[in-house]
């Protein structure tokens, strides 16, 4: 086993790898950009090295900086986690050239399986069924369009490099192929530095099932069962579980053997995942999609049902140990489900969010595990991936695991940064999820009904109670309280008028609310009773949280609000929907535009958001340029309507 390992990543995966290194008695080295100087993974490692400024291209993606950090700290091996350079064959080769062990597969396997076109050809030659689609690499836009028309819509555009759903586009209308190809190329280039695309037939109402494989350098390859990853939004997995309710033992064994053959076909070593698309009405007809040559985000569910620590076995295999398991030794016991908690706001169309973590509570124990990179007081920005943590629940069967995970999400408190935790809790209670009737389109179809319509009245009641508590004087010396400082609403010659507070939540109309008499406000908790129902909220400053949902409740000053909007065009004003970077500016001041025309593109957390004209008119103001960093709600442009232009 190694003495020192450098973890070339950040966030929850860095924390998770460091945990296993500590258990094995291996010294851990963290790396960090200036944006992560106070991050949790930096504090939990045995030592840490600064590798550059905040942009990933100048820090976490800088191979020279990472190799220099390994040299300075005496590391013998590098664990890449997932994302960044985890599937970068050049980085694996650079590690080997520097005398470091890359804790992952050989560079040749990464290169082969990282090219989805070559990967499909290779596994098909090994007898593994593949999804029908385009053939050949380096296809032009015209060739991609021709291939899509030949296959017939709907089709899926996919980057040949990378994964995680980034750059993927589902196209149902051939008329928009050119626009979607251009957008997919932009995202692929931004995420992976390679804009090569392929096109595949889209299977309606499919299920996404992947097989975990583990291979050593001595010829042993085993699979550790499957994970159901069908609950996705924008092609990004958000809920994963093991095992899948869809597969019987015969299909599980057949898919497992296909995954083993896929791994053998590329000379794989280490932990990897073979992903399949499966028609929900015919599980026996499964198709290879791709192989992820790294540890997966959802690896904890496999760990819980197999009892194996996958990071530990990555380390052991990389250090030359043979696997002591035959396929018959691998058994799946119980059921595990994972939910990905991300910095995004369901109430604003799941746009990326940001802020500073003001209060944090993450459940652990009793069949619940939270893998997290969060800590209080640390900012969450728009530079990196939006995933903050993973909440995983284990039980003897699927219903018990579901119950535990819903309860754990309700107990998760992250104030200061809007997250999807409440949305995930409601999703897990959806009848189709409970019954196991899943497909990759379920979340998109049902998302609107899983986002609360407006702000619950009890949120404003709790916020008013917090405001009133802040105004209430505390006893001074001798326990005396100045009666004139008590906000009782007392008036000369009139009925007392209880104090009311004008409050607002972004996206909702302002509300004037009195604090309920039943309210109890503690240092970090508020209890209110409305309509005979008692609710408990966590609080920090202007933030309130309950059952995984959070609200930023601010004081509303109508005069200030009126002045801040004066002369800015009202509905004509286009503001940044999320903190991020302006990547494309398509117009200039004075340009005439049509309603719905794309004007700018803002990117945050590797996601693009198109800013469109609210109506036909003229661009009278343009406050940003390509490459500019913008804050949420920052004014970007103003479009005067045609009749006013």
XYZ file of C-alpha atoms in Angstrom:
645
model
C 0.000 0.000 0.000
C 1.100 3.566 -0.690
C 2.398 5.870 2.037
C 1.064 9.133 0.543
C -1.693 9.756 -2.009
C -2.589 13.077 -3.636
C -6.322 13.598 -4.237
C -6.630 15.590 -7.469
C -10.167 16.817 -6.873
C -12.380 18.861 -4.561
C -15.730 18.805 -2.772
C -17.508 15.730 -1.515
C -15.486 13.190 -3.535
C -12.203 14.543 -2.158
C -13.598 14.277 1.380
C -14.833 10.756 0.679
C -11.459 9.545 -0.697
C -9.614 11.149 2.216
C -11.857 9.214 4.617
C -10.753 5.849 3.212
C -7.103 6.938 3.088
C -7.332 7.784 6.778
C -8.872 4.384 7.568
C -6.025 2.653 5.719
C -3.361 4.737 7.455
C -2.329 6.439 4.215
C -1.262 10.099 4.311
C -3.573 12.282 2.217
C -2.657 15.378 0.208
C -5.423 17.786 -0.816
C -5.137 20.389 -3.555
C -7.090 23.615 -3.730
C -7.675 26.719 -5.795
C -7.911 30.134 -4.162
C -11.714 29.728 -4.168
C -11.380 26.609 -1.981
C -8.781 27.778 0.520
C -11.188 27.220 3.440
C -12.958 24.180 1.991
C -13.714 21.083 4.014
C -11.487 18.748 1.964
C -8.549 21.072 2.650
C -9.118 20.932 6.399
C -9.628 17.156 6.538
C -6.522 16.161 4.578
C -3.184 15.583 6.285
C -1.649 18.302 4.143
C -2.823 20.616 1.368
C -1.229 22.461 -1.548
C -2.471 25.549 -3.382
C -2.465 24.894 -7.130
C -3.760 28.133 -8.635
C -6.484 30.759 -8.997
C -10.220 29.920 -9.007
C -10.811 29.005 -12.691
C -10.547 25.230 -13.061
C -8.417 25.611 -16.184
C -5.764 27.311 -14.038
C -5.988 24.993 -11.028
C -7.819 21.652 -10.928
C -7.226 21.074 -14.660
C -3.570 22.153 -14.554
C -1.525 18.985 -14.963
C 1.825 20.710 -14.221
C 0.447 22.195 -10.988
C -0.886 18.833 -9.825
C 2.334 16.986 -10.623
C 4.364 19.659 -8.830
C 2.092 19.310 -5.771
C 2.688 15.543 -5.788
C 6.456 16.042 -6.078
C 6.597 18.573 -3.234
C 4.629 16.354 -0.842
C 6.287 13.035 -1.691
C 3.078 11.439 -3.015
C 3.478 8.058 -4.669
C 0.038 7.934 -6.260
C -2.761 10.211 -7.453
C -6.487 9.582 -6.996
C -8.439 11.666 -9.543
C -11.923 11.267 -8.021
C -14.504 12.003 -10.725
C -14.840 14.980 -13.024
C -11.903 17.244 -13.896
C -9.040 14.939 -14.991
C -10.490 11.599 -13.851
C -11.003 10.381 -17.432
C -8.098 12.214 -19.029
C -5.677 9.808 -20.659
C -3.065 12.550 -20.981
C -3.106 13.067 -17.217
C -2.767 9.322 -16.586
C 0.266 9.223 -18.899
C 1.756 12.331 -17.284
C 1.459 10.689 -13.862
C 3.255 7.570 -15.121
C 5.989 9.695 -16.723
C 6.456 11.473 -13.384
C 6.833 8.156 -11.548
C 3.366 8.355 -9.974
C 0.730 5.636 -9.885
C -2.548 6.823 -11.406
C -5.340 5.250 -9.325
C -7.504 4.305 -12.253
C -7.348 2.278 -15.453
C -4.499 2.352 -17.964
C -4.334 5.416 -20.195
C -5.084 3.196 -23.196
C -8.408 2.099 -21.664
C -9.316 5.696 -20.776
C -8.530 6.829 -24.308
C -10.476 4.008 -25.937
C -13.585 4.231 -23.759
C -13.423 8.021 -23.605
C -14.104 8.086 -27.327
C -17.720 6.926 -27.415
C -17.469 6.131 -31.120
C -14.452 3.809 -30.753
C -15.897 2.402 -27.537
C -19.094 1.279 -29.277
C -17.092 -0.340 -32.075
C -14.819 -2.138 -29.592
C -17.527 -3.596 -27.354
C -19.668 -4.520 -30.347
C -16.747 -6.597 -31.627
C -16.738 -8.325 -28.208
C -20.393 -9.288 -28.656
C -21.975 -6.551 -26.525
C -25.193 -5.051 -28.041
C -24.951 -1.298 -28.803
C -27.429 1.520 -29.502
C -27.967 2.174 -33.242
C -26.391 5.461 -34.325
C -23.805 7.290 -36.400
C -20.449 5.710 -37.176
C -17.083 7.341 -37.568
C -15.473 10.188 -35.651
C -14.973 13.815 -36.579
C -18.315 14.127 -38.346
C -19.203 17.573 -39.671
C -22.462 19.300 -38.818
C -23.851 18.260 -42.206
C -22.857 14.617 -41.659
C -24.427 14.606 -38.200
C -27.606 16.079 -39.665
C -27.682 13.435 -42.408
C -27.133 10.641 -39.876
C -29.925 11.982 -37.661
C -32.331 12.149 -40.610
C -31.389 8.603 -41.620
C -31.946 7.261 -38.083
C -35.157 9.287 -37.750
C -36.136 11.589 -34.910
C -36.127 11.552 -31.976
C -32.347 11.342 -31.746
C -29.814 12.066 -29.023
C -26.748 14.214 -29.708
C -23.843 13.210 -27.452
C -20.274 14.456 -27.004
C -17.802 11.750 -27.924
C -15.635 12.803 -24.968
C -16.726 13.144 -21.332
C -19.977 12.203 -19.678
C -22.372 13.253 -16.934
C -25.031 14.337 -19.426
C -23.149 17.526 -20.293
C -23.598 18.628 -23.892
C -26.310 16.048 -24.591
C -29.310 17.202 -26.608
C -32.548 15.304 -27.268
C -33.872 16.436 -30.641
C -37.438 15.587 -31.665
C -37.751 18.133 -34.475
C -35.324 17.842 -37.398
C -35.833 21.547 -38.142
C -33.784 22.553 -35.078
C -30.912 20.109 -35.625
C -28.447 22.799 -36.721
C -29.122 24.946 -33.648
C -28.925 21.966 -31.273
C -25.697 20.689 -32.844
C -24.094 24.113 -32.371
C -25.194 24.270 -28.713
C -24.020 20.703 -28.042
C -20.617 21.492 -29.552
C -20.252 24.609 -27.377
C -21.068 22.714 -24.177
C -18.831 19.780 -25.127
C -15.906 22.089 -25.872
C -16.426 23.977 -22.600
C -16.752 20.810 -20.507
C -14.237 18.468 -22.159
C -12.129 20.561 -24.537
C -13.438 18.442 -27.432
C -16.533 19.248 -29.478
C -16.732 15.932 -31.380
C -20.330 14.648 -31.447
C -22.180 11.463 -32.305
C -25.870 10.853 -32.799
C -27.890 7.889 -31.502
C -31.417 6.627 -31.779
C -33.521 7.804 -28.832
C -35.461 5.042 -27.111
C -38.692 6.431 -25.672
C -39.361 5.787 -21.973
C -36.030 3.986 -21.488
C -34.419 2.939 -18.239
C -30.802 3.694 -17.471
C -29.086 0.773 -15.753
C -25.362 0.514 -15.168
C -23.107 -2.302 -13.991
C -20.208 -1.744 -11.595
C -17.084 -3.675 -12.554
C -13.852 -4.258 -10.678
C -10.722 -5.586 -12.366
C -7.177 -6.257 -11.152
C -3.900 -6.369 -13.058
C -3.804 -10.176 -12.863
C -6.710 -10.946 -15.198
C -9.619 -11.085 -12.751
C -12.721 -9.081 -13.661
C -15.947 -9.225 -11.637
C -19.146 -7.213 -11.614
C -20.782 -5.942 -8.428
C -24.368 -5.870 -9.644
C -26.360 -3.038 -11.135
C -27.539 0.447 -10.246
C -30.817 1.908 -11.493
C -30.165 5.500 -12.604
C -33.382 6.267 -14.505
C -34.426 9.264 -12.402
C -32.709 12.077 -14.300
C -33.219 15.711 -15.132
C -31.562 17.234 -18.187
C -29.746 13.910 -18.647
C -28.180 14.272 -15.190
C -28.787 11.524 -12.662
C -30.392 12.747 -9.443
C -31.540 9.502 -7.753
C -29.741 6.153 -7.990
C -30.440 2.812 -6.344
C -29.144 -0.729 -6.079
C -30.380 -3.199 -7.064
C -32.915 -2.386 -9.814
C -36.483 -3.605 -9.383
C -36.629 -4.198 -13.154
C -34.098 -7.004 -13.448
C -34.583 -10.653 -12.643
C -31.606 -12.853 -11.778
C -31.210 -14.113 -15.346
C -31.103 -10.612 -16.871
C -28.829 -9.363 -14.091
C -26.351 -12.164 -14.804
C -26.484 -11.536 -18.579
C -25.934 -7.788 -18.233
C -23.182 -8.398 -15.698
C -21.384 -10.727 -18.082
C -21.749 -8.196 -20.913
C -20.181 -5.554 -18.668
C -17.292 -7.884 -17.827
C -16.711 -8.505 -21.541
C -16.770 -4.761 -22.215
C -14.129 -4.260 -19.510
C -11.965 -7.051 -20.882
C -12.224 -5.663 -24.414
C -10.281 -2.528 -23.420
C -7.834 -4.101 -20.943
C -9.511 -2.469 -17.981
C -7.969 -2.314 -14.484
C -9.620 -0.776 -11.426
C -13.201 0.295 -10.691
C -15.369 1.278 -13.653
C -18.966 1.362 -14.784
C -20.612 0.041 -17.950
C -23.823 1.906 -18.747
C -26.765 0.393 -20.577
C -30.015 1.777 -21.965
C -32.876 -0.659 -21.355
C -36.394 -0.580 -22.851
C -38.721 -0.612 -19.856
C -41.116 -3.054 -21.517
C -38.338 -5.450 -22.579
C -35.490 -5.604 -20.039
C -33.809 -8.439 -21.912
C -33.151 -6.015 -24.811
C -30.371 -3.893 -23.354
C -27.847 -1.741 -25.245
C -24.366 -0.552 -24.307
C -24.156 3.244 -24.105
C -20.714 3.984 -22.706
C -18.159 3.044 -20.091
C -17.151 5.438 -17.343
C -13.486 4.775 -16.639
C -13.567 6.075 -13.087
C -15.387 5.907 -9.797
C -19.034 6.957 -10.184
C -20.876 9.557 -8.114
C -23.375 6.856 -7.157
C -20.812 4.298 -5.960
C -22.061 4.401 -2.323
C -25.221 2.421 -3.113
C -23.088 -0.427 -4.455
C -20.869 -0.240 -1.382
C -23.872 -0.570 0.920
C -25.413 -3.609 -0.797
C -22.096 -5.431 -1.326
C -20.254 -4.413 1.849
C -17.171 -3.415 -0.189
C -15.321 -0.099 0.018
C -14.719 0.718 -3.663
C -12.125 3.392 -2.941
C -10.183 0.911 -0.836
C -10.196 -1.591 -3.694
C -9.148 1.082 -6.151
C -6.123 1.675 -3.943
C -5.365 -2.023 -3.439
C -5.630 -2.833 -7.144
C -3.466 0.178 -8.050
C -0.814 -1.009 -5.598
C -0.709 -4.391 -7.341
C -2.900 -6.569 -5.117
C -5.010 -9.268 -6.785
C -8.755 -9.357 -6.178
C -9.558 -12.131 -3.685
C -13.084 -12.531 -5.113
C -14.605 -14.772 -7.743
C -17.943 -13.766 -9.261
C -19.722 -16.305 -7.055
C -18.397 -14.496 -3.957
C -20.283 -11.281 -4.813
C -23.724 -11.051 -3.218
C -26.231 -8.203 -3.015
C -27.976 -7.739 0.328
C -30.744 -5.252 1.076
C -31.441 -2.068 -0.851
C -29.724 1.334 -1.039
C -30.864 4.628 -2.591
C -28.911 7.853 -3.117
C -30.099 11.423 -3.710
C -27.810 14.135 -5.111
C -28.223 17.468 -3.328
C -27.313 20.279 -5.721
C -26.988 24.056 -5.588
C -30.007 24.820 -7.745
C -33.352 26.497 -7.187
C -36.404 24.441 -8.229
C -38.628 27.521 -7.809
C -36.581 29.325 -10.499
C -36.606 26.519 -13.034
C -33.699 24.647 -11.390
C -31.232 27.388 -12.252
C -27.834 27.105 -10.531
C -27.693 28.930 -7.214
C -24.954 30.161 -4.924
C -24.299 31.807 -1.587
C -22.613 31.153 1.724
C -23.554 28.161 3.880
C -25.002 29.831 6.992
C -26.348 26.757 8.783
C -25.684 23.081 8.079
C -27.096 19.808 9.376
C -26.410 16.555 7.541
C -27.863 13.258 8.814
C -25.584 10.314 9.589
C -26.215 6.905 11.164
C -29.193 4.591 11.495
C -28.854 3.374 7.917
C -28.210 6.891 6.579
C -24.936 8.187 5.168
C -24.178 11.680 3.863
C -21.120 12.238 1.684
C -20.518 15.971 1.652
C -17.973 18.646 0.951
C -19.878 21.342 2.846
C -19.104 23.225 6.019
C -20.611 26.312 7.598
C -19.253 29.666 6.513
C -17.939 28.386 3.174
C -19.178 30.068 -0.038
C -20.712 28.087 -2.900
C -19.912 29.758 -6.222
C -20.644 29.163 -9.895
C -17.192 27.975 -10.978
C -17.552 24.265 -10.300
C -20.094 21.453 -10.413
C -23.373 22.217 -8.569
C -23.458 18.959 -6.574
C -22.933 19.701 -2.881
C -23.553 16.370 -1.188
C -25.153 12.938 -1.484
C -27.628 11.497 0.997
C -27.746 7.693 0.940
C -30.115 5.370 2.803
C -29.891 1.601 3.291
C -32.572 -0.812 4.391
C -33.433 -4.511 4.236
C -35.802 -3.779 1.347
C -36.709 -0.974 -1.047
C -39.701 0.471 0.868
C -37.664 0.852 4.053
C -34.758 2.460 2.162
C -37.190 4.915 0.526
C -38.702 5.869 3.880
C -35.286 6.420 5.424
C -34.109 8.566 2.527
C -37.217 10.768 2.568
C -36.776 11.300 6.303
C -33.060 12.018 5.885
C -33.743 14.655 3.218
C -36.316 16.260 5.517
C -33.609 16.409 8.207
C -31.051 17.950 5.839
C -30.500 21.642 6.587
C -28.482 23.844 4.196
C -29.336 27.506 4.763
C -27.818 30.272 2.659
C -27.802 28.329 -0.620
C -31.004 27.227 -2.397
C -30.914 23.455 -3.045
C -33.091 20.726 -4.512
C -33.371 18.694 -1.274
C -37.102 19.339 -0.803
C -37.781 18.544 -4.454
C -35.943 15.218 -4.111
C -37.963 14.334 -1.010
C -41.236 14.911 -2.879
C -39.950 12.989 -5.907
C -39.223 9.970 -3.724
C -42.873 10.022 -2.575
C -44.244 10.052 -6.153
C -46.445 6.964 -6.761
C -44.432 5.840 -9.802
C -41.166 6.093 -7.881
C -42.621 4.204 -4.936
C -43.889 1.441 -7.250
C -40.621 1.304 -9.220
C -42.304 2.241 -12.519
C -39.391 4.407 -13.685
C -38.003 5.830 -16.925
C -35.540 8.572 -17.791
C -38.318 11.030 -18.679
C -40.326 10.680 -15.465
C -38.720 13.609 -13.639
C -39.144 16.031 -16.544
C -42.824 15.050 -16.909
C -43.605 15.412 -13.215
C -41.222 18.195 -12.149
C -43.777 21.008 -12.236
C -46.065 19.206 -9.800
C -43.171 18.568 -7.399
C -42.275 22.251 -7.024
C -44.420 24.115 -4.435
C -46.819 26.651 -5.932
C -45.900 29.824 -4.078
C -44.594 30.349 -0.570
C -46.517 28.673 2.289
C -48.197 31.160 4.657
C -46.453 29.617 7.638
C -43.098 30.660 6.142
C -44.132 34.311 6.373
C -45.527 33.685 9.851
C -42.202 32.242 10.980
C -40.297 35.122 9.359
C -42.515 37.683 11.106
C -41.855 35.893 14.402
C -38.110 36.161 13.809
C -38.421 39.898 13.040
C -40.525 40.497 16.155
C -38.064 38.531 18.282
C -35.224 40.695 16.987
C -37.102 43.834 18.119
C -37.996 42.459 21.533
C -35.613 43.806 24.216
C -33.770 41.452 26.530
C -33.708 42.039 30.323
C -30.962 44.386 31.489
C -29.339 44.654 34.902
C -31.655 43.405 37.603
C -33.961 41.872 35.021
C -35.530 45.249 34.168
C -37.021 45.890 30.719
C -37.882 49.357 29.478
C -41.633 49.101 28.768
C -41.416 51.697 26.004
C -38.997 49.458 24.072
C -41.409 46.509 23.954
C -43.009 46.146 20.480
C -46.507 45.573 21.911
C -48.388 47.767 19.463
C -49.722 49.952 22.303
C -51.247 53.317 21.176
C -52.532 56.300 23.130
C -56.319 56.212 23.208
C -56.609 53.327 20.782
C -56.662 49.573 20.454
C -53.168 48.068 20.431
C -51.944 47.531 16.852
C -49.684 44.465 16.741
C -46.572 45.055 14.671
C -46.781 43.761 11.100
C -43.872 43.191 8.766
C -43.673 43.621 5.008
C -41.815 40.609 3.680
C -40.808 39.238 0.311
C -39.361 36.105 -1.255
C -37.773 36.345 -4.709
C -40.322 35.505 -7.382
C -43.341 36.075 -5.115
C -45.431 39.136 -4.335
C -44.642 41.007 -1.077
C -46.726 39.985 1.951
C -47.574 41.897 5.138
C -47.723 39.532 8.120
C -48.079 39.650 11.893
C -46.191 37.216 14.066
C -48.581 34.534 15.413
C -49.073 34.465 19.153
C -48.079 30.807 19.185
C -44.597 31.441 17.772
C -41.519 30.388 19.741
C -38.145 31.610 18.493
C -34.918 29.957 19.629
C -31.362 30.629 18.537
C -31.593 28.364 15.470
C -35.211 27.259 15.377
C -38.716 28.713 15.015
C -41.960 26.954 15.984
C -45.285 28.264 14.707
C -48.842 26.947 14.827
C -51.330 27.705 12.068
C -54.725 26.073 11.605
C -53.955 23.666 14.421
C -50.773 22.367 12.788
C -47.393 22.975 14.404
C -44.400 23.463 12.136
C -40.701 23.698 12.958
C -38.281 25.804 10.919
C -34.532 26.082 11.076
C -33.334 29.657 10.839
C -30.239 31.699 10.159
C -30.505 35.405 9.447
C -33.125 35.896 6.750
C -33.131 32.199 5.823
C -35.705 29.619 6.902
C -35.683 25.896 6.184
C -38.147 23.038 6.670
C -38.249 19.462 5.319
C -35.431 20.148 2.873
C -36.974 23.350 1.447
C -35.441 26.775 2.076
C -36.677 30.344 1.716
C -34.774 33.619 1.735
C -37.294 35.993 3.344
C -36.256 39.640 3.177
C -37.806 42.842 4.474
C -39.737 44.610 1.732
C -39.447 48.378 1.391
C -41.837 49.498 -1.375
C -40.113 52.877 -1.755
C -36.698 51.283 -2.159
C -38.101 48.702 -4.577
C -39.707 51.438 -6.658
C -36.526 53.500 -6.800
C -34.325 50.535 -7.712
C -36.527 49.765 -10.708
C -36.945 53.366 -11.901
C -35.854 53.934 -15.455
C -34.786 50.345 -15.941
C -37.603 49.307 -18.224
C -39.504 46.908 -15.911
C -40.494 43.908 -18.032
C -38.114 45.179 -20.724
C -35.128 44.540 -18.458
C -33.206 41.267 -18.790
C -31.415 40.192 -15.632
C -29.036 37.323 -14.933
C -31.112 34.365 -13.692
C -28.094 32.895 -11.904
C -24.538 33.812 -10.949
C -22.231 32.853 -13.800
C -20.242 33.921 -16.843
C -21.533 35.467 -20.075
C -20.200 33.182 -22.816
C -22.020 34.504 -25.888
C -23.321 37.987 -26.813
C -25.312 37.938 -30.049
C -26.564 41.548 -30.231
C -25.413 45.146 -29.892
C -27.114 48.349 -28.759
C -29.449 49.533 -31.498
C -30.176 46.072 -32.920
C -33.793 45.241 -33.670
C -34.830 41.859 -32.270
C -37.852 39.571 -32.437
C -39.766 38.140 -29.475
C -37.988 35.063 -28.157
C -34.783 35.775 -30.071
C -31.625 34.544 -28.332
C -29.575 37.543 -27.163
C -26.996 36.213 -24.704
C -25.847 32.968 -23.129
C -24.905 32.745 -19.436
C -23.025 29.688 -18.181
C -22.834 28.525 -14.566
C -21.756 25.208 -13.093
C -21.240 23.823 -16.622
C -24.832 24.657 -17.615
C -25.881 27.103 -20.314
C -28.899 29.408 -19.990
C -30.117 31.374 -23.004
C -31.355 34.929 -22.389
C -34.086 35.725 -24.928
C -35.905 38.905 -25.960
C -39.151 39.307 -23.974
C -40.820 40.962 -26.990
C -40.032 42.463 -30.361
C -38.160 45.740 -30.095
C -34.788 47.437 -29.977
C -31.803 46.779 -27.711
C -31.379 50.088 -25.900
C -28.926 48.949 -23.256
C -26.282 46.205 -23.112
C -24.284 46.093 -19.908
C -22.050 43.025 -20.432
C -19.525 41.528 -22.831
C -18.507 37.938 -23.507
C -16.382 36.634 -20.662
C -17.927 38.927 -18.048
C -18.790 37.469 -14.643
C -22.300 38.357 -13.465
C -24.217 38.073 -10.198
C -27.737 36.757 -9.842
C -30.321 39.396 -10.880
C -27.628 41.669 -12.354
C -28.979 43.765 -15.254
C -27.716 42.439 -18.596
C -29.719 44.293 -21.229
C -32.856 46.330 -21.910
C -35.142 45.761 -24.909
C -37.593 48.604 -25.614
C -40.847 47.405 -27.253
C -41.349 48.252 -30.919
C -44.009 50.873 -30.230
C -41.675 52.668 -27.761
C -38.406 52.286 -29.653
